[in-house]
CSV table of C-alpha atoms (C1' of nucleotides) in Angstrom, one decimal:
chain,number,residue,atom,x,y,z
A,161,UNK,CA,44.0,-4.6,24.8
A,162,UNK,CA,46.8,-4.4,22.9
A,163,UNK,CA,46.4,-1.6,20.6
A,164,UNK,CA,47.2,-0.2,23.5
A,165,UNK,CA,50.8,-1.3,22.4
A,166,UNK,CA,50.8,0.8,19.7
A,167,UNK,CA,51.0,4.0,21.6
A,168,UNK,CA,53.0,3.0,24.4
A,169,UNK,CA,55.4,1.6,23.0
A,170,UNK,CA,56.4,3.0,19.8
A,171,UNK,CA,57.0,7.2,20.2
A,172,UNK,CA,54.5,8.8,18.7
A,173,UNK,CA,54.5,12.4,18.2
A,174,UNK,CA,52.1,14.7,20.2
A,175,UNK,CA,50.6,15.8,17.3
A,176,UNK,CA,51.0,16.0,13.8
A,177,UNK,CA,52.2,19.4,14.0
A,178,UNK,CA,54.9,18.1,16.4
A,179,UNK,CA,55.8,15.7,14.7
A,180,UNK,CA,55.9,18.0,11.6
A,181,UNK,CA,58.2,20.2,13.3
A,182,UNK,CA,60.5,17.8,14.5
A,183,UNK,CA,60.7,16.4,11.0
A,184,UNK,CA,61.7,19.7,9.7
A,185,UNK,CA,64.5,19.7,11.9
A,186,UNK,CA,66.1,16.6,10.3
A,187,UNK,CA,69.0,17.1,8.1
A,188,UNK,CA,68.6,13.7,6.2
A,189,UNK,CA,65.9,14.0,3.6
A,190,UNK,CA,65.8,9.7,3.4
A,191,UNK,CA,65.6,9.9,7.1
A,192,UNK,CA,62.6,12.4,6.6
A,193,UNK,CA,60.6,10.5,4.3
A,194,UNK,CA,61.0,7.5,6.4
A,195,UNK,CA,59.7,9.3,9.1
A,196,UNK,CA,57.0,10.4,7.5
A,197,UNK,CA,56.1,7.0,5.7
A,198,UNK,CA,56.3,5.5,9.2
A,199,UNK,CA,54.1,7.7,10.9
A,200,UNK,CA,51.8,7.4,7.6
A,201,UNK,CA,51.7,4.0,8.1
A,202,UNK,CA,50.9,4.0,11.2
A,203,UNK,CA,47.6,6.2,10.6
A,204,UNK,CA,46.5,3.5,7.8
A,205,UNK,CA,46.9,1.2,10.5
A,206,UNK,CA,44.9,3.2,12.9
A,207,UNK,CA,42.2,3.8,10.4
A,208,UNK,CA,42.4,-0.4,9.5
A,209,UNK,CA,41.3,-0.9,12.7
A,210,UNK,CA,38.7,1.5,13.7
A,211,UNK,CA,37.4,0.3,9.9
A,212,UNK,CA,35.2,-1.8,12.1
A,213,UNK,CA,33.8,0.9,13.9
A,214,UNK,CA,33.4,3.7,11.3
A,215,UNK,CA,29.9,4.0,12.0
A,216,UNK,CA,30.5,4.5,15.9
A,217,UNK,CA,33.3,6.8,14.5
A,218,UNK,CA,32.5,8.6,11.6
A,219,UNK,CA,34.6,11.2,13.0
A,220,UNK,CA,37.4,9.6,13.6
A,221,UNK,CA,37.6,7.9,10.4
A,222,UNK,CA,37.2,11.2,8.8
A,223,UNK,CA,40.2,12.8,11.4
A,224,UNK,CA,42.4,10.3,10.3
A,225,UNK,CA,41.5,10.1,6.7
A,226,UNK,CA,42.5,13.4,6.7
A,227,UNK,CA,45.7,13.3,8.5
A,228,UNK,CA,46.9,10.8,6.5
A,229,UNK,CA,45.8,12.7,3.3
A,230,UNK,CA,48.2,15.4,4.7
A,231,UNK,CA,51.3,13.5,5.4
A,232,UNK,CA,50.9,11.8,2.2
A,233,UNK,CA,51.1,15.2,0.7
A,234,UNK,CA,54.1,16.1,2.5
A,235,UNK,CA,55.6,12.8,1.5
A,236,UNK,CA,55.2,13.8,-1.5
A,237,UNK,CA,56.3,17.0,-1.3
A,238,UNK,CA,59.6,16.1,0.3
A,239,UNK,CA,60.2,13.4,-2.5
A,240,UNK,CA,60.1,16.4,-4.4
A,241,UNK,CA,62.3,18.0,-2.6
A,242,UNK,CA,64.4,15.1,-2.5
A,243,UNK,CA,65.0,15.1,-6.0
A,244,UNK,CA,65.5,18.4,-6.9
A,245,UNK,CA,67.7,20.2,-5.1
A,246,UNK,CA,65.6,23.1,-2.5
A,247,UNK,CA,65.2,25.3,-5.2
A,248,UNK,CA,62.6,23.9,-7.0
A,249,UNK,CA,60.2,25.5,-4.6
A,250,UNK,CA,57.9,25.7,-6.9
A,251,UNK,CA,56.4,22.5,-8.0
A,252,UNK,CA,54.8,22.9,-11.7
A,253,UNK,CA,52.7,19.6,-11.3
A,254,UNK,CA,51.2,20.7,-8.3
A,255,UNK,CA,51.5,24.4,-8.5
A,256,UNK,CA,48.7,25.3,-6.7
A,257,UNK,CA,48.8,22.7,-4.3
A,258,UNK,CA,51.9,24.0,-2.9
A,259,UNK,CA,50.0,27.0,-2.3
A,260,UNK,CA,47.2,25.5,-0.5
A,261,UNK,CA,49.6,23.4,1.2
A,262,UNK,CA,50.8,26.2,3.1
A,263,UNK,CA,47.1,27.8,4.1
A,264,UNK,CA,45.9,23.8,4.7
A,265,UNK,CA,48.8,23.1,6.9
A,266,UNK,CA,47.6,26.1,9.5
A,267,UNK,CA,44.4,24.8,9.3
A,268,UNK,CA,44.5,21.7,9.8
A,269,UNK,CA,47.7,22.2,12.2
A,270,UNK,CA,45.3,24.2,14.6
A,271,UNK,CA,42.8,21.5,13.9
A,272,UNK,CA,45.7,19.2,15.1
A,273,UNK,CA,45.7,20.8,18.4
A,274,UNK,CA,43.0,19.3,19.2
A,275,UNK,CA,44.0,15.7,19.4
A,276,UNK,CA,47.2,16.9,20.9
A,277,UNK,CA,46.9,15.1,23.5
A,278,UNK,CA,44.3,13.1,24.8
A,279,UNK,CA,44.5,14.1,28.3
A,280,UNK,CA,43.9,18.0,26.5
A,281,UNK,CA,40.6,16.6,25.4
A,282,UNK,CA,39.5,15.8,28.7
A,283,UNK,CA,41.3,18.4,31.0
A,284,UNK,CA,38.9,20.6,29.6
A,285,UNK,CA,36.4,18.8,29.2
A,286,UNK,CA,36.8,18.2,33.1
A,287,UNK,CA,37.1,21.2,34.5
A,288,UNK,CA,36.6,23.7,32.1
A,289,UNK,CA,33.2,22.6,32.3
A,290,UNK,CA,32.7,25.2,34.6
A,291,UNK,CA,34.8,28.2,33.5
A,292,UNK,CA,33.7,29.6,29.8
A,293,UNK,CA,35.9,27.4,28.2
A,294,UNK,CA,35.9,28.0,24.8
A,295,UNK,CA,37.3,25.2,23.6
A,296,UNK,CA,39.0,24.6,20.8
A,297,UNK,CA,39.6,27.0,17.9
A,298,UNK,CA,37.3,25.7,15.5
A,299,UNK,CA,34.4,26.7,16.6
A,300,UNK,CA,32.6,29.7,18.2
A,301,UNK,CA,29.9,30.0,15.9
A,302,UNK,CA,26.6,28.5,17.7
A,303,UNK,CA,24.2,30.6,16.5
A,304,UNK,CA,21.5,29.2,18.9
A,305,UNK,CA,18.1,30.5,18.1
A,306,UNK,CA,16.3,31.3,20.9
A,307,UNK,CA,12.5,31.3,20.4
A,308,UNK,CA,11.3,29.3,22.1
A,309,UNK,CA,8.4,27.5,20.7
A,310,UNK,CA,8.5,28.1,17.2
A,311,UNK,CA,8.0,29.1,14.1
A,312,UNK,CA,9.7,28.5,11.1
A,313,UNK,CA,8.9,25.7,9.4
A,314,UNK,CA,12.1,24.9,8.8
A,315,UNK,CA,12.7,21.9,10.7
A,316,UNK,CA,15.8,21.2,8.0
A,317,UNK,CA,17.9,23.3,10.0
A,318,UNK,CA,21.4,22.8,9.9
A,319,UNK,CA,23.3,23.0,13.5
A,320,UNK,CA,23.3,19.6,13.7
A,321,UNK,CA,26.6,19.4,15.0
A,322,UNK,CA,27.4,21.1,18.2
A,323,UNK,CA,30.8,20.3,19.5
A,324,UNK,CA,29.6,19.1,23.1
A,325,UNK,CA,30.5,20.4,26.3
A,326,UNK,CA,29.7,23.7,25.6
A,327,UNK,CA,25.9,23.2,25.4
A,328,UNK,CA,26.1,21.7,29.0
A,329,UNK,CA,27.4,24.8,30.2
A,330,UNK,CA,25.9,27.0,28.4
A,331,UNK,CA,22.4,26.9,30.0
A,332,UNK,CA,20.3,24.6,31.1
A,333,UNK,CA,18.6,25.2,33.9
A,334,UNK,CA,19.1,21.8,34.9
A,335,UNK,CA,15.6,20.3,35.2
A,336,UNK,CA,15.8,19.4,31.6
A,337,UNK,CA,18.5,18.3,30.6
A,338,UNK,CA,20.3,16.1,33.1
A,339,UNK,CA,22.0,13.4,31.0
A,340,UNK,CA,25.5,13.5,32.0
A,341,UNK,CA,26.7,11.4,29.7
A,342,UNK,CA,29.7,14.2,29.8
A,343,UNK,CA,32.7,12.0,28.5
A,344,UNK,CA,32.8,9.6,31.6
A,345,UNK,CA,33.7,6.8,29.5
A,346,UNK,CA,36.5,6.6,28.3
A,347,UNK,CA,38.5,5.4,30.5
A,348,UNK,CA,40.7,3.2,29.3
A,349,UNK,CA,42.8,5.8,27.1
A,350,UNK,CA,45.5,4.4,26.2
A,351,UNK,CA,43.9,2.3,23.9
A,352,UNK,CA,42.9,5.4,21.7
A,353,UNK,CA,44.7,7.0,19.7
A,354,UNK,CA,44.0,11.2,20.4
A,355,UNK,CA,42.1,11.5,17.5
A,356,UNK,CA,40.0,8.5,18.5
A,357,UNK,CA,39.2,10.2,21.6
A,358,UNK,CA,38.5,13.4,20.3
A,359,UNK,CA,36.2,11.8,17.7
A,360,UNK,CA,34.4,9.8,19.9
A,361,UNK,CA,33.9,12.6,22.1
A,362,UNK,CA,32.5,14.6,19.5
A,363,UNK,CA,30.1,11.9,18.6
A,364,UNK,CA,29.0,11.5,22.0
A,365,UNK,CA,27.6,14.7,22.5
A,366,UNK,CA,27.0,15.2,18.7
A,367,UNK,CA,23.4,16.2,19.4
A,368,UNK,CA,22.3,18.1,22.2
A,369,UNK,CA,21.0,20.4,20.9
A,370,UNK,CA,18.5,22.1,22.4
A,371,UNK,CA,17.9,24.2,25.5
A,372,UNK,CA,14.8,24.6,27.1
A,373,UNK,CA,13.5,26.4,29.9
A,374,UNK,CA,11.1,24.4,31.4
A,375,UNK,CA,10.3,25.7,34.7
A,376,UNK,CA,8.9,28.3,32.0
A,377,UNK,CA,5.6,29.5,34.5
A,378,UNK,CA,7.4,32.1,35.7
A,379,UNK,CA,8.8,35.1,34.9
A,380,UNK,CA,11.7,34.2,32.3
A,381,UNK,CA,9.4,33.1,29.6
A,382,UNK,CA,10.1,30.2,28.8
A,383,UNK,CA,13.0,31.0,26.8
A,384,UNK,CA,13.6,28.0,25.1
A,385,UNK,CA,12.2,25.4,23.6
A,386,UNK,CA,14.4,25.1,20.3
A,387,UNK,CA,15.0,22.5,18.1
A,388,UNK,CA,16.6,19.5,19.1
A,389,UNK,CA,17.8,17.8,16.1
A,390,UNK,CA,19.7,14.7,16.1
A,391,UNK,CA,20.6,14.2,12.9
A,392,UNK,CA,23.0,11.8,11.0
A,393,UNK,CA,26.0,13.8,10.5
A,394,UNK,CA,27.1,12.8,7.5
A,395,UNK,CA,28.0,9.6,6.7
A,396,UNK,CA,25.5,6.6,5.5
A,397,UNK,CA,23.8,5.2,7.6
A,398,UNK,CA,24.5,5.6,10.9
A,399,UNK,CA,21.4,5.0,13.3
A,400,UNK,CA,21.9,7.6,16.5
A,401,UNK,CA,23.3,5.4,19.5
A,402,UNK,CA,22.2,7.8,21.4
A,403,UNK,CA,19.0,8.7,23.3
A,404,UNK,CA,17.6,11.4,21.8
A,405,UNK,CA,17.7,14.5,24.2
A,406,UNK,CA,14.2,14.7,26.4
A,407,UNK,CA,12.0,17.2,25.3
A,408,UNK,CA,10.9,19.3,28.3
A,409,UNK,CA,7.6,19.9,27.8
A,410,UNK,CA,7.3,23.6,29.2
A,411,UNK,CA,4.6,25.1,30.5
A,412,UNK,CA,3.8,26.8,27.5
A,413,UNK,CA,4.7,23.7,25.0
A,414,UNK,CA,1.7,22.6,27.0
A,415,UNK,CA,-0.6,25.0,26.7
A,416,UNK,CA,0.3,25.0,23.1
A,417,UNK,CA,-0.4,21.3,23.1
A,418,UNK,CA,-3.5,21.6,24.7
A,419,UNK,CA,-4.5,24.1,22.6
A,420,UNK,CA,-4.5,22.2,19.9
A,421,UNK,CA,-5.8,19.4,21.2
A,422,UNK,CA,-8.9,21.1,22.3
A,423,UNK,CA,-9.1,23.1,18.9
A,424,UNK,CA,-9.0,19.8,17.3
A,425,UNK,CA,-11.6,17.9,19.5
A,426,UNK,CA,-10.3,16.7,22.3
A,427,UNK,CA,-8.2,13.6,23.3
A,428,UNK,CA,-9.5,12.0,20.4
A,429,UNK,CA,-7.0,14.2,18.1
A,430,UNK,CA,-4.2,12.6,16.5
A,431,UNK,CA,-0.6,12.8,17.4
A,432,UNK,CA,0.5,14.0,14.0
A,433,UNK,CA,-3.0,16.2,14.2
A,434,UNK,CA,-1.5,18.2,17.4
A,435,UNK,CA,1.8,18.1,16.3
A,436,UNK,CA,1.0,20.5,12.9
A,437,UNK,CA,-1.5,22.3,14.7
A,438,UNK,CA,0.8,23.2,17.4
A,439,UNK,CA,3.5,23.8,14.7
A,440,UNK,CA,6.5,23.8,17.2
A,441,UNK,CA,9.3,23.9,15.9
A,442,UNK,CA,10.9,20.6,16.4
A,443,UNK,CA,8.6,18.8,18.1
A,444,UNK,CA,7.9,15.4,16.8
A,445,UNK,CA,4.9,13.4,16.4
A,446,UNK,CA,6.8,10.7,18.5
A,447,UNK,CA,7.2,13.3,21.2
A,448,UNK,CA,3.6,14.2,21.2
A,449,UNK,CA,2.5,11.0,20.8
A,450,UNK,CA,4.3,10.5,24.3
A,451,UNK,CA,3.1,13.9,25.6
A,452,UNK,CA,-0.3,12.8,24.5
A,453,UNK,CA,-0.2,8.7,26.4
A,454,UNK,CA,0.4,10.6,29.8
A,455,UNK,CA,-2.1,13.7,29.2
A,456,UNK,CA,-4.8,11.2,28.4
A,457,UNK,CA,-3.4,9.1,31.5
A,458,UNK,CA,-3.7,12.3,33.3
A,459,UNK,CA,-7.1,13.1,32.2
A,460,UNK,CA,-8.3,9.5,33.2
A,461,UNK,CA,-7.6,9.9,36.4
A,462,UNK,CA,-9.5,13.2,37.0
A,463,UNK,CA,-13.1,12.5,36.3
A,464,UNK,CA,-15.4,15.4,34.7
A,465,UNK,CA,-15.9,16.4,38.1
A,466,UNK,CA,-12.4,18.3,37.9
A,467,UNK,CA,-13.5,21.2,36.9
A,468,UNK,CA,-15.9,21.6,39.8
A,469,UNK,CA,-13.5,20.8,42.4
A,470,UNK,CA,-10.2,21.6,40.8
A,471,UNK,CA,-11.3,23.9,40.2
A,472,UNK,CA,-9.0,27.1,38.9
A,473,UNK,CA,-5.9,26.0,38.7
A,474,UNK,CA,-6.1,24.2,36.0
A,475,UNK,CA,-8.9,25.4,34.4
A,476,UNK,CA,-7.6,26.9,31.3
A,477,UNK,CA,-10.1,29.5,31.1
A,478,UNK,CA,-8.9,32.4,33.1
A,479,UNK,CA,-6.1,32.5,35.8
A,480,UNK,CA,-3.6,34.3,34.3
A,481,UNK,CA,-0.2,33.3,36.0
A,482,UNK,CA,2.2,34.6,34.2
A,483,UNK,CA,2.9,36.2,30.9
A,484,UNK,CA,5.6,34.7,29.5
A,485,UNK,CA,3.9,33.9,26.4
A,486,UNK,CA,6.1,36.4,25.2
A,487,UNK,CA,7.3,35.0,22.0
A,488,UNK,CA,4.8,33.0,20.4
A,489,UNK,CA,5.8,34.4,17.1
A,490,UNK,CA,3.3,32.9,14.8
A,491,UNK,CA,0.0,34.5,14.2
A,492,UNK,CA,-1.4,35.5,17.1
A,493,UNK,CA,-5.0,35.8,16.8
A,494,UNK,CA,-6.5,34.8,19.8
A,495,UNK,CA,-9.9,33.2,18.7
A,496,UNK,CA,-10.6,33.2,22.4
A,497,UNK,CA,-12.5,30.0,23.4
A,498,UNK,CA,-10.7,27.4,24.2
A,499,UNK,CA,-13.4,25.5,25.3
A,500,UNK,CA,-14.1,22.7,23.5
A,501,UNK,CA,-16.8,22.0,23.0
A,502,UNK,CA,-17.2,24.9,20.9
A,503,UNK,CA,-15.3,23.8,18.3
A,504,UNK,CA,-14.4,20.7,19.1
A,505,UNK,CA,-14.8,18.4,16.2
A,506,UNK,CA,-16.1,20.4,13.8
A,507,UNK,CA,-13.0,20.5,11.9
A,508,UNK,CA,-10.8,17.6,11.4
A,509,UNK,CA,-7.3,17.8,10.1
A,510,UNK,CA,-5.7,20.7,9.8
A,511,UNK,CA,-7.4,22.3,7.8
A,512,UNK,CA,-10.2,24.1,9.1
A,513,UNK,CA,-9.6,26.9,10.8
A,514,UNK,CA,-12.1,29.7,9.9
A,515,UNK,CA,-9.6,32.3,11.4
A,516,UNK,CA,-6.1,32.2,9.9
A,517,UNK,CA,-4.1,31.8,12.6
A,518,UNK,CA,-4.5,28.9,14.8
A,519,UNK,CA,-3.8,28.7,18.5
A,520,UNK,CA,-1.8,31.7,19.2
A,521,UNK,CA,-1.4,33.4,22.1
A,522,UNK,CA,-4.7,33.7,23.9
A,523,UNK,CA,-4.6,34.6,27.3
A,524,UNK,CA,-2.6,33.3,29.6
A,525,UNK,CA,-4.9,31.1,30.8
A,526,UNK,CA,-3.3,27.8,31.8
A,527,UNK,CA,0.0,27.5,32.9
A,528,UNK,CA,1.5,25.0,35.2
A,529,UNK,CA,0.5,21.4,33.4
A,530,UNK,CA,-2.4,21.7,33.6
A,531,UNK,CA,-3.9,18.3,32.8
A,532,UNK,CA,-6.9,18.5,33.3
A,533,UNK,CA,-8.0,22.0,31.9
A,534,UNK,CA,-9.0,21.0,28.1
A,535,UNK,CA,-11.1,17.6,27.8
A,536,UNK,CA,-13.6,17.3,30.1
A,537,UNK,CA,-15.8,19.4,28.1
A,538,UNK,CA,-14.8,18.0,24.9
A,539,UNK,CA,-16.8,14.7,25.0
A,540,UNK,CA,-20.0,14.5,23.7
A,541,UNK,CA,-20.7,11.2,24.4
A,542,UNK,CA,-18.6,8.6,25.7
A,543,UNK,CA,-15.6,8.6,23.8
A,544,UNK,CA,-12.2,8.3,24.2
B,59,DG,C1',5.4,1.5,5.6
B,60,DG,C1',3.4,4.8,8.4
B,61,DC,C1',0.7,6.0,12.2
B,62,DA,C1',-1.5,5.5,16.7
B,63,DG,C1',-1.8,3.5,21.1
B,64,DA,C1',-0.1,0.6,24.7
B,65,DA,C1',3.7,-1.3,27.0
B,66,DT,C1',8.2,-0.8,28.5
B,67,DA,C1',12.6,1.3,29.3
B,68,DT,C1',15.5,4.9,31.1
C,99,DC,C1',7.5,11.0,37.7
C,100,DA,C1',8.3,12.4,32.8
C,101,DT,C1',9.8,11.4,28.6
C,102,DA,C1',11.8,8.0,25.1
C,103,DT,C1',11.7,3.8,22.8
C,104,DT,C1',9.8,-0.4,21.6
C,105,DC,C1',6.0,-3.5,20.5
C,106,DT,C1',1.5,-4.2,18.2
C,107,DG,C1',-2.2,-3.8,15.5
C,108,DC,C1',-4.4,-1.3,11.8
DNA sequence: GGCAGAATAT
DNA sequence: CATATTCTGC
């Protein structure tokens, strides 16, 4: 299209800090302000345009707002500068902004770097994806927790907002997590500005945010089953465009889920029931409620009989696979039976637990999916 | 309006 | 196939 006319045909800086730099080496002050006006302009345009889109590109609107916020500034400063003579360094209306200018402008000037160019953006999104890439200045900090089912109640969390590509690297263990979404699209470039393609970038992978281990039988120990949080960044509304990241239902998320489901009476329990008993972390009732359609779809399909001829495997009595159970935080009373029956409707909701501590670790009983293991007993009638 | 369950979509 | 999302009915 033709904004595409707007970078290709008019020069346009590399970045602001180029174009910073280049403007410092002007002699003419007019010629300067000009410049700057221009190139202000030009970002108001920009931001006119994607005005349509600033829910797809909350980020980008927020990039440019910014960068024009800065130029403006400098405007402003060089008007200053303009009418007094160089000495006036320091500007009493705006004392302290002069200062801040100065600590601003190397933030925001590393910041720049990041639009710098488009194709920057994407080299490394490209190939680095392998190396350790550690993109861009801004951010290192990821403090990924790594319990993996857990605790915490504090499903507020704040990592919402994980600058991409380094989650992909970083670990999955590929089962999981296969959307490559990466930044395939963009293809057509030129049409965006750099900070349109950086924002939209970083909106794309906004929300992966998770990391899960699920080939968790063995060994590792299920590492990870965090939080995925997709979460509005900031602005309004803003429905997610984008999928929300599969939950890998591990081994042990299963166990945990049938756990609870058995504790709370079999395949009759709620969604939002299992959900608080099993008090993952992150999970979602939605993501049960899936979980749950295919482990009663499961279930169908292997009449009572399982037990009998399934025999072990799945039986979640006994068989101890592997124990990875490792970090169940939480309580970790074992209240042994798992067998429904036992308990199995007795108490509703939540509530009821006559031991603190529900689920917990047990044994290691079950481990592969094991459909199967937890209703058969449960019904005391016909039911489900 | 939320939740659960079934039906679809990816 | 497994999970996510949408559609329905309660």
């Amino acid at each position: 299209m033709e904004l595409s006319l707007d970078t290709s045909l008019v020069f346009i800086p590399k970045t602001i800090s180029d174009f910073l730099v280049q403007l410092s080496t002007m002699e003419d002050s007019s010629q300067r302000s000009s410049e700057l006006d221009a190139y202000v302009k030009r970002l108001e345009d920009e931001m006119r345009k994607i005005e349509v889109f600033k829910r797809e590109l909350p980020l980008c609107m927020l990039l440019l707002k910014d960068a024009i916020e800065r130029l403006k500034d400098k405007v402003m400063q060089c008007k200053k500068m303009e009418d007094r003579p160089v000495i006036e360094e320091f500007i009493p209306l705006k004392g302290n902004l002069e200062g801040k200018e100065n600590s601003d402008k190397k933030n925001w000037m590393s910041s720049a770097q990041l639009w710098s160019t488009s194709l920057n953006v994407f080299e490394y999104s490209n190939h680095d994806s392998v190396s350790g890439l550690r993109l861009r200045n801004v951010e290192d900090d990821r403090s990924v927790p790594e319990n993996p089912i857990e605790p915490s109640n504090n499903r507020a969390v704040g990592r919402t907002f994980v600058p991409f590509k380094e989650q992909y690297e970083s670990g999955f263990t590929g089962t999981c997590l296969k959307d490559d979404k990466e930044v395939s699209q963009v293809p057509s470039l030129s049409l965006m500005t750099p900070l349109m393609s950086e924002a939209l970038d970083a909106s794309t992978n906004t929300n992966i945010k998770s990391n899960n281990n699920c080939r968790g039988g063995s060994g590792s120990g299920l590492a990870g089953q965090l939080k995925l949080q997709n979460k509005p960044q900031q602005q309004s509304q803003q429905q997610q465009p984008f999928r929300k990241q599969r939950r890998c239902w591990s081994p042990e998320l299963h166990r945990r889920f049938v756990e609870s489901l058995q504790q709370l009476g079999g395949t009759q329990a709620t969604p939002k029931q299992i959900r608080e008993l099993m008090q993952v972390d992150g999970l979602t009732n939605d993501e049960v409620k899936s979980h749950l359609q295919k482990y009663r779809l499961h279930v169908r399909k292997l009449p009572t009989s399982s037990a009998a001829k399934g025999n072990g495997i799945w039986m979640p009595l006994d068989h101890s696979a592997d124990h990875s159970k490792a970090n169940n935080s939480q309580s970790g009373s074992p209240q042994g039976p798992l067998l429904p029956g036992e308990f199995a409707k007795g108490r509703s909701t939540t509530g009821g637990e006559s031991d603190n501590s529900r689920e917990a670790e047990e044994d290691e009983k079950s481990d592969g999916q094991s459909w199967k293991g937890g209703l058969l007993h449960n019904n005391q009638g016909g039911d489900v």
